[in-house]
PDB file of C-alpha atoms in Angstrom:
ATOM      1  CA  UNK A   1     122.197 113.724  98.516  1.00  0.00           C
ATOM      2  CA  UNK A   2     124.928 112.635 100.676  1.00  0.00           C
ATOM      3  CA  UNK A   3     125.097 108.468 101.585  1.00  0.00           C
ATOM      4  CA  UNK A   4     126.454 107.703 105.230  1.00  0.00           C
ATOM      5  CA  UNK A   5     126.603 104.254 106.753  1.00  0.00           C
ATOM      6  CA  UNK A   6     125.029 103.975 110.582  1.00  0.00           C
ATOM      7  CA  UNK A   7     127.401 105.342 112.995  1.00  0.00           C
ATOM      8  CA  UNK A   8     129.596 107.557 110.414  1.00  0.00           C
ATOM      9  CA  UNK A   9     130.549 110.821 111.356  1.00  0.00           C
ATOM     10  CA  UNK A  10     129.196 113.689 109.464  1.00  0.00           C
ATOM     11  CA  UNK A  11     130.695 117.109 109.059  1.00  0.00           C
ATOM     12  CA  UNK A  12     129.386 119.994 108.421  1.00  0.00           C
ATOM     13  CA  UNK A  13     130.734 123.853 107.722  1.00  0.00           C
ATOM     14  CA  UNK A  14     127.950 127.226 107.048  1.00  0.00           C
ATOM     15  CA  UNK A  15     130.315 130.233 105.816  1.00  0.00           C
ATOM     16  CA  UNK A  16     128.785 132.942 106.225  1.00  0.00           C
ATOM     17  CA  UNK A  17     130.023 135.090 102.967  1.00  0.00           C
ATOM     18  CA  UNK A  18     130.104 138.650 103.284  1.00  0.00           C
ATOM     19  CA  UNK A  19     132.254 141.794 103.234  1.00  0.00           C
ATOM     20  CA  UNK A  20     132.060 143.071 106.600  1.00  0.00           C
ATOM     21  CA  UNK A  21     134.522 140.473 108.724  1.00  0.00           C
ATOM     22  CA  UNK A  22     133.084 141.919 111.693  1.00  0.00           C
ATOM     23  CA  UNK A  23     130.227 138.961 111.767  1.00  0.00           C
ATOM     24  CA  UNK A  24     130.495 135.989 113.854  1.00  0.00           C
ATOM     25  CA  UNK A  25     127.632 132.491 112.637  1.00  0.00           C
ATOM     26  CA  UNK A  26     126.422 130.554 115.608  1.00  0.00           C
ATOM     27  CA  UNK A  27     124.689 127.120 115.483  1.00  0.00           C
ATOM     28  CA  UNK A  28     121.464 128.158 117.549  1.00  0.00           C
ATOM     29  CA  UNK A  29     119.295 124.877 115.975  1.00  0.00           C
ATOM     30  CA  UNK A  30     119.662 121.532 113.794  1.00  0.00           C
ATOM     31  CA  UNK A  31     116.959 119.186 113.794  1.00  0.00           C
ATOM     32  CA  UNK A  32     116.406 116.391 111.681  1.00  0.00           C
ATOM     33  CA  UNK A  33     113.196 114.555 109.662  1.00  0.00           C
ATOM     34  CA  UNK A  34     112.725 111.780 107.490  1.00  0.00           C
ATOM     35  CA  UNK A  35     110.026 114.287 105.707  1.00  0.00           C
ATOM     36  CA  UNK A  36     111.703 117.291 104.050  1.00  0.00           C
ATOM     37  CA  UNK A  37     108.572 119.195 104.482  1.00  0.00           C
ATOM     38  CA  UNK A  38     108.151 118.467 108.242  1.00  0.00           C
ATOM     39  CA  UNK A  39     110.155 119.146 111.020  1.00  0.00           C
ATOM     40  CA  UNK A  40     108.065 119.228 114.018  1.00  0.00           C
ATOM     41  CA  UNK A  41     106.094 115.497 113.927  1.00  0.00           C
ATOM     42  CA  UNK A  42     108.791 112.988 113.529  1.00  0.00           C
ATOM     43  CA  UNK A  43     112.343 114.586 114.685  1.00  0.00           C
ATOM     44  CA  UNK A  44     115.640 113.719 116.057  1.00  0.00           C
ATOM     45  CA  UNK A  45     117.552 117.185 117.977  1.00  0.00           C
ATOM     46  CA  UNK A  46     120.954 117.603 117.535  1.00  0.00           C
ATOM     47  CA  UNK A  47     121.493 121.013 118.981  1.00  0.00           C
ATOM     48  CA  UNK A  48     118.247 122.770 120.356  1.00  0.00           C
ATOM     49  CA  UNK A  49     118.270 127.196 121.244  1.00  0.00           C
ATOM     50  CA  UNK A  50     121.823 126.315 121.223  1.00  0.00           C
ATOM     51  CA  UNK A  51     121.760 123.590 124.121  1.00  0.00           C
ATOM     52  CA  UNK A  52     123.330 120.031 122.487  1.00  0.00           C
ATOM     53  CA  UNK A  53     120.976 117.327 122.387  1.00  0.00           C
ATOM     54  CA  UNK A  54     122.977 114.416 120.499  1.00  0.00           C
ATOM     55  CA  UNK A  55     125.597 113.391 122.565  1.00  0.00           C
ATOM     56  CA  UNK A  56     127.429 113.023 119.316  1.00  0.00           C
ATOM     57  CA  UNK A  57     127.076 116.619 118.284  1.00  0.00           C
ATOM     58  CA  UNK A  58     130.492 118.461 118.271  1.00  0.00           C
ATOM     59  CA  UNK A  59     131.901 121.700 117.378  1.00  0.00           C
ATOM     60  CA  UNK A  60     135.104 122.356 115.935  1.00  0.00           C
ATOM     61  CA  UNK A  61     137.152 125.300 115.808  1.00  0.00           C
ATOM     62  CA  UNK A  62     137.196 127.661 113.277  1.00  0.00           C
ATOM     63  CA  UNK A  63     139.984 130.294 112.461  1.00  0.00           C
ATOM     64  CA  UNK A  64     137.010 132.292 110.939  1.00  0.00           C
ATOM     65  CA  UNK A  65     134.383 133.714 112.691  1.00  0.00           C
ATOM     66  CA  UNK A  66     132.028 133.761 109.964  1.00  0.00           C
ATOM     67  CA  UNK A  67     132.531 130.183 109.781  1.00  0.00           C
ATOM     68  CA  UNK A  68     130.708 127.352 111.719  1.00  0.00           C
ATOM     69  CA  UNK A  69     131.720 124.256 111.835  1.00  0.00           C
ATOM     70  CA  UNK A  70     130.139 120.971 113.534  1.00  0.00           C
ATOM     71  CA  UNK A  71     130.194 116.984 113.331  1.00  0.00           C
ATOM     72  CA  UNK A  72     127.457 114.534 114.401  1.00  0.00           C
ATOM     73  CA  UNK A  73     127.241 110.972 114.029  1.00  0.00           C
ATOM     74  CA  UNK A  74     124.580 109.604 111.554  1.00  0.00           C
ATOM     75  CA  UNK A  75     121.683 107.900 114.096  1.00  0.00           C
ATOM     76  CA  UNK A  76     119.419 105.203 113.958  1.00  0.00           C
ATOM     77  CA  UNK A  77     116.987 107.050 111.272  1.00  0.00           C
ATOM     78  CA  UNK A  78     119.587 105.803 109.032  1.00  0.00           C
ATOM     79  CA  UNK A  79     118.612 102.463 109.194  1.00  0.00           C
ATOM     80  CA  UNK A  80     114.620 103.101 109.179  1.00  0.00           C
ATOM     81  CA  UNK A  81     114.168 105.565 106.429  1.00  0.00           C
ATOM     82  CA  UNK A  82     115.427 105.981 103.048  1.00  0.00           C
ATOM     83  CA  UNK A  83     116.512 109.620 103.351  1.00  0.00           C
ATOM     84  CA  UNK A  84     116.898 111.990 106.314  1.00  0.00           C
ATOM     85  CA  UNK A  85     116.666 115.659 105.955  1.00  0.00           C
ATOM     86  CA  UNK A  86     118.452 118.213 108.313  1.00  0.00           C
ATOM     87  CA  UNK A  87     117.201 121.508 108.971  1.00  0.00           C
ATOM     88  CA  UNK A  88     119.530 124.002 111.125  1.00  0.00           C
ATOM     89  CA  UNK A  89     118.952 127.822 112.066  1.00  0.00           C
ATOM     90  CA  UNK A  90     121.886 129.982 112.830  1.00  0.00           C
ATOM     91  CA  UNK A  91     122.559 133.431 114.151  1.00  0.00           C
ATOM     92  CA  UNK A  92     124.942 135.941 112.867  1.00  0.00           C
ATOM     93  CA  UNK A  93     125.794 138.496 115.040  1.00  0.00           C
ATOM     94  CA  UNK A  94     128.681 141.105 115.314  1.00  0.00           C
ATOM     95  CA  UNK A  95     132.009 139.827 116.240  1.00  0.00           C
ATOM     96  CA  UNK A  96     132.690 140.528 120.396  1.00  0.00           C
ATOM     97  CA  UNK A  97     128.869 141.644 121.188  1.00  0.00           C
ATOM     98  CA  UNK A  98     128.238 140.039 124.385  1.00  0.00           C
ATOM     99  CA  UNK A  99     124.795 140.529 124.658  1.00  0.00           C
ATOM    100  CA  UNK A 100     124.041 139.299 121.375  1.00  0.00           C
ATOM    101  CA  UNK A 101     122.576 135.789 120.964  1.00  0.00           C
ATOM    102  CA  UNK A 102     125.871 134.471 119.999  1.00  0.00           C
ATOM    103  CA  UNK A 103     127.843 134.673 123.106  1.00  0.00           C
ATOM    104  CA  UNK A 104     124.541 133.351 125.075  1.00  0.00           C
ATOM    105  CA  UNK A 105     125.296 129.943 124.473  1.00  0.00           C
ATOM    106  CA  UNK A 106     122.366 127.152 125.532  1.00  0.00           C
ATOM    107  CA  UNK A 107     118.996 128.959 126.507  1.00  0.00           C
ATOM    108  CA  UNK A 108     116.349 127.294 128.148  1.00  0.00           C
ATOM    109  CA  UNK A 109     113.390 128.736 127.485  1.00  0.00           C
ATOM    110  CA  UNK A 110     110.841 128.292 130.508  1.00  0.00           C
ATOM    111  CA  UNK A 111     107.317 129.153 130.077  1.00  0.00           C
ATOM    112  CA  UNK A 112     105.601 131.048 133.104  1.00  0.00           C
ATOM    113  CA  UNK A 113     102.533 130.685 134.678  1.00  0.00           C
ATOM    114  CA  UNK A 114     100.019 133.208 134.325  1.00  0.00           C
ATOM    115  CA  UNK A 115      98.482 132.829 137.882  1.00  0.00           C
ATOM    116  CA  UNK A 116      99.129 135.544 140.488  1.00  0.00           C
TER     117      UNK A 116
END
């Protein structure tokens, strides 16, 4: 476990470690729970399909693509549960591939209607 005070900044790196350097890590999600074991009834967004959510939520600049690095400030779940678990999902993708989910940035995902 990690202990942070309301209002402390956290900061967090994922390496990615492997031998081809030709791999670039984006932070696509980070979502937090009091409940290890569930992160869809009772959550707090950070960063959401890559779109920030926290107005806290930063990221920092790495020299190494395969390195991700981000800061958030510890939120009022702090002070109302006795532990708070984070849960993030990130994206590796080759190094300078446009197209790739990487260099999308925030995606909203809209949901159609299926009328006419």
């Amino acid at each position: 476990p990690y202990y942070v005070d309301l209002n402390q900044d956290l900061y967090l790196q994922a390496s990615l470690h492997s031998s081809d350097s030709n791999l670039v890590v984006f932070v696509d999600t980070c979502v937090a729970s009091p409940d290890p074991n569930d992160f869809r009834t009772l959550t707090y967004e950070l960063i959401r399909s890559g779109c920030i959510k926290d107005p806290t939520y930063s990221s920092y600049y790495s020299p190494y693509s395969s390195v991700a690095r981000f800061a958030f400030n510890a939120f009022s779940f702090v002070n109302r549960y006795p532990s708070v678990y984070l849960q993030c999902e990130l994206v590796v993708c080759r190094n300078h591939d446009y197209n790739s989910r990487c260099y999308q940035g925030c995606v909203s995902k809209f949901k159609r209607n299926a009328g006419s």
